[in-house]
PDB file of C-alpha atoms in Angstrom:
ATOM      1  CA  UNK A   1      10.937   9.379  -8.187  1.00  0.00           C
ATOM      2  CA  UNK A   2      13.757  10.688  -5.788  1.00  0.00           C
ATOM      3  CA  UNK A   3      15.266   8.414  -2.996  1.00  0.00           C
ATOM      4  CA  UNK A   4      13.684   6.502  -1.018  1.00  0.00           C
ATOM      5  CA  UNK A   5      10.181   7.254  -2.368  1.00  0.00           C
ATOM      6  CA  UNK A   6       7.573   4.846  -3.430  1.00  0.00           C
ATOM      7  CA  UNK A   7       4.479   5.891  -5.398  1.00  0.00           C
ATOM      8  CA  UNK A   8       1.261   3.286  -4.718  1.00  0.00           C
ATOM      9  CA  UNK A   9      -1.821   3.265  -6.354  1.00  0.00           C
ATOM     10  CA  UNK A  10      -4.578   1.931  -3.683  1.00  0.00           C
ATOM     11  CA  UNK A  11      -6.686  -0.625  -4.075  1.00  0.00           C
ATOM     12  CA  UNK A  12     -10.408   0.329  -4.921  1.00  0.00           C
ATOM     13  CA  UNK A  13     -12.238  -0.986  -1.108  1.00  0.00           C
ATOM     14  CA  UNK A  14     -13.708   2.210  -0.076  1.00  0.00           C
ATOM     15  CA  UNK A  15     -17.474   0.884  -0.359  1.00  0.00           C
ATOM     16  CA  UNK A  16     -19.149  -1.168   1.623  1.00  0.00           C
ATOM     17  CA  UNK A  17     -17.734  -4.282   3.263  1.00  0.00           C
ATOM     18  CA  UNK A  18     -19.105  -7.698   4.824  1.00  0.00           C
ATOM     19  CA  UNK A  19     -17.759  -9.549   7.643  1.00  0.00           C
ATOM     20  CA  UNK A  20     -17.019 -12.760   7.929  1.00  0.00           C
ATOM     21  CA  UNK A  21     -20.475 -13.784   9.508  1.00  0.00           C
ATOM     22  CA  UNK A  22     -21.842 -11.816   6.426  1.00  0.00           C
ATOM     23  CA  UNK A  23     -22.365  -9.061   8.255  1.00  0.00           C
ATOM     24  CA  UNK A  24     -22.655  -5.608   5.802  1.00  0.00           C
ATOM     25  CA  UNK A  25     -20.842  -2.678   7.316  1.00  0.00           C
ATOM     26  CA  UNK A  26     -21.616   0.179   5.420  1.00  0.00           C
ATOM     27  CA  UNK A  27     -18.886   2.702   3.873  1.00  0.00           C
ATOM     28  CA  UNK A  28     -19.560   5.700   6.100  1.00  0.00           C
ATOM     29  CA  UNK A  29     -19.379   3.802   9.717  1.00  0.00           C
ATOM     30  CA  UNK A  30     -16.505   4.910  11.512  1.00  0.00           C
ATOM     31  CA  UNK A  31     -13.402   2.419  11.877  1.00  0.00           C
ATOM     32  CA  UNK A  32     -10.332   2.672  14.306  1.00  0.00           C
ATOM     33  CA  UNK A  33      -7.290   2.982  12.612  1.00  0.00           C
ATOM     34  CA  UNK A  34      -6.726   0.239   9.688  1.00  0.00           C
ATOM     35  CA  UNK A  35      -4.030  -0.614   7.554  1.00  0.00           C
ATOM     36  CA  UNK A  36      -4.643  -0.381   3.790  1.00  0.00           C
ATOM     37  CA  UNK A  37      -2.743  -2.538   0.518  1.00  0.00           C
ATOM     38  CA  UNK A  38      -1.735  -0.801  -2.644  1.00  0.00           C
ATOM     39  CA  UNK A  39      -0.043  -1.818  -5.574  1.00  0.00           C
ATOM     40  CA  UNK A  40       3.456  -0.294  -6.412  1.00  0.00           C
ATOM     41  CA  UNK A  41       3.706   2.270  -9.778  1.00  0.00           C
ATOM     42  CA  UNK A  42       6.890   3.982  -9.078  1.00  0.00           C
ATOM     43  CA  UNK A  43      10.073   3.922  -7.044  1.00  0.00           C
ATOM     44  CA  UNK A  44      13.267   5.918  -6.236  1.00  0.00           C
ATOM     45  CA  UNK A  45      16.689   4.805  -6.829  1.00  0.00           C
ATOM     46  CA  UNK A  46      17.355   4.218  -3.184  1.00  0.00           C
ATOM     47  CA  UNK A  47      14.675   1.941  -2.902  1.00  0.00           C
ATOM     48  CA  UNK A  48      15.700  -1.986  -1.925  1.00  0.00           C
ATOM     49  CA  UNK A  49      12.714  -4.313  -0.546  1.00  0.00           C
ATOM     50  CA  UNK A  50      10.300  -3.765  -3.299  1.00  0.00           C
ATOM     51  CA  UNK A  51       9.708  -3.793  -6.909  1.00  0.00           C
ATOM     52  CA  UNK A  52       6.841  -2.305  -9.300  1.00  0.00           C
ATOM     53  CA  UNK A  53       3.674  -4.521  -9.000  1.00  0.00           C
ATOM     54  CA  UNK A  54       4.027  -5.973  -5.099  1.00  0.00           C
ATOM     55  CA  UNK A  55       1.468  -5.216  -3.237  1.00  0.00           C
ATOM     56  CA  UNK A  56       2.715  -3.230  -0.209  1.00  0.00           C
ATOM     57  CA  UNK A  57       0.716  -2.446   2.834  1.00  0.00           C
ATOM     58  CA  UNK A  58       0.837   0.775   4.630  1.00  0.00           C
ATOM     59  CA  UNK A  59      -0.962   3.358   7.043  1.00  0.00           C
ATOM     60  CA  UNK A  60      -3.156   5.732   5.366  1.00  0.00           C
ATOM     61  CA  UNK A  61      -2.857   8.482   7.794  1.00  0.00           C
ATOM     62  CA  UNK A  62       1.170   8.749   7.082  1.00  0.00           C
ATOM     63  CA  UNK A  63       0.382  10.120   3.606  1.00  0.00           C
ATOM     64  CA  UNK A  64       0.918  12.288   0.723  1.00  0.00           C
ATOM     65  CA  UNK A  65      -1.627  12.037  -2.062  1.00  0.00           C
ATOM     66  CA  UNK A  66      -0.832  13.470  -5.796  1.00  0.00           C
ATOM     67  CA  UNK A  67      -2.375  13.573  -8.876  1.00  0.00           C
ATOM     68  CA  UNK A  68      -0.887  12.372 -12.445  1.00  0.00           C
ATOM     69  CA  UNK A  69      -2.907  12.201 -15.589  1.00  0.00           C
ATOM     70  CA  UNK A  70      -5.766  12.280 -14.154  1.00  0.00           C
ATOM     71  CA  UNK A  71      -5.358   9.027 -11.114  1.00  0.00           C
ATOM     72  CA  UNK A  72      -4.878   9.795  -7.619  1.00  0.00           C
ATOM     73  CA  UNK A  73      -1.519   7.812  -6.454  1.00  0.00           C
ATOM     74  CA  UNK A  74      -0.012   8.199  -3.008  1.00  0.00           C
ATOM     75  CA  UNK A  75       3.752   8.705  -2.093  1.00  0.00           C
ATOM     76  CA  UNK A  76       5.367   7.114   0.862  1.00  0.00           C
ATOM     77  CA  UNK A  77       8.896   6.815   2.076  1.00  0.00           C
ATOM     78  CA  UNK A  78      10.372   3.108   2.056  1.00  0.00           C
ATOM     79  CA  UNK A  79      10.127   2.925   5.763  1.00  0.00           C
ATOM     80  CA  UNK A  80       6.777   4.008   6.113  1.00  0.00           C
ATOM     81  CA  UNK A  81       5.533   0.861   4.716  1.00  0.00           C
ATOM     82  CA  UNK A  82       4.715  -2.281   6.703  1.00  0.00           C
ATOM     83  CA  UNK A  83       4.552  -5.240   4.769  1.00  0.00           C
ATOM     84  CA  UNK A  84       4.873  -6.686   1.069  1.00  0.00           C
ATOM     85  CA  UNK A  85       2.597  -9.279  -0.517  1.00  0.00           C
ATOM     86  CA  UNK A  86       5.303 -10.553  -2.130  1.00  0.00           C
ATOM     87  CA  UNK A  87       5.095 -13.965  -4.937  1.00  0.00           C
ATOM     88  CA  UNK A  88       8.393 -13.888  -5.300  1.00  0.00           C
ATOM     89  CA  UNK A  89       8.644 -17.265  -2.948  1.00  0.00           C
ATOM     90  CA  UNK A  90      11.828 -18.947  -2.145  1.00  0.00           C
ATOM     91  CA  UNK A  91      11.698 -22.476  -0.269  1.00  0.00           C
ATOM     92  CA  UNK A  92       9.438 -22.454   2.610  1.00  0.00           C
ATOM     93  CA  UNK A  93       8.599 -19.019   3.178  1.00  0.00           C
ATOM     94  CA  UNK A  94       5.262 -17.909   3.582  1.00  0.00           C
ATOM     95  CA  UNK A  95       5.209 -14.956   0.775  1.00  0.00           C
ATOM     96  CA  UNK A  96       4.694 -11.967   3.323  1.00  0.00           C
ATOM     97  CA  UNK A  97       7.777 -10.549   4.573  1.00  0.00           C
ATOM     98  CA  UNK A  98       8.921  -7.115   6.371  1.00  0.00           C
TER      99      UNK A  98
END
């Protein structure tokens, strides 16, 4: 990885769904734009705010898919993503930061 490049694999949620009323919404209705989380497999030198294994969050739309042995992984720049699950808690914070 070069940069400020992070490579995500994306979490399997592409089926259907069921909302919080228990609603099923099947995988082919059409959604307005949505955010989507995916873990982190690789990441330039440049990169600062994350590490391999947080779970970033970022918009599908703004991205560049690629193929390595076989798994489909995405590549994003650092500032393309929006938020980090992170569990690496300090005192009092919530565990999602920007």
């Amino acid at each position: 990885m070069l940069h400020d490049r992070v490579l995500v694999a994306r979490d399997e949620d592409e089926g259907e769904r069921k909302s919080s009323s228990g609603i099923v919404i099947p995988a082919t209705a059409a959604m307005g734009r949505r955010l989507a989380w995916a873990r982190v497999v690789g990441l330039g030198a440049n990169v600062r705010t994350v590490e391999v294994g947080d779970r970033v969050l970022f918009d599908p739309e703004d991205k560049a898919e690629v193929e390595v042995r076989g798994e489909t992984y995405t590549l994003l720049r650092e500032r393309d993503l929006h938020a980090v699950a992170s569990e690496r808690l300090s005192d009092g914070q919530t565990g999602l930061y920007l």
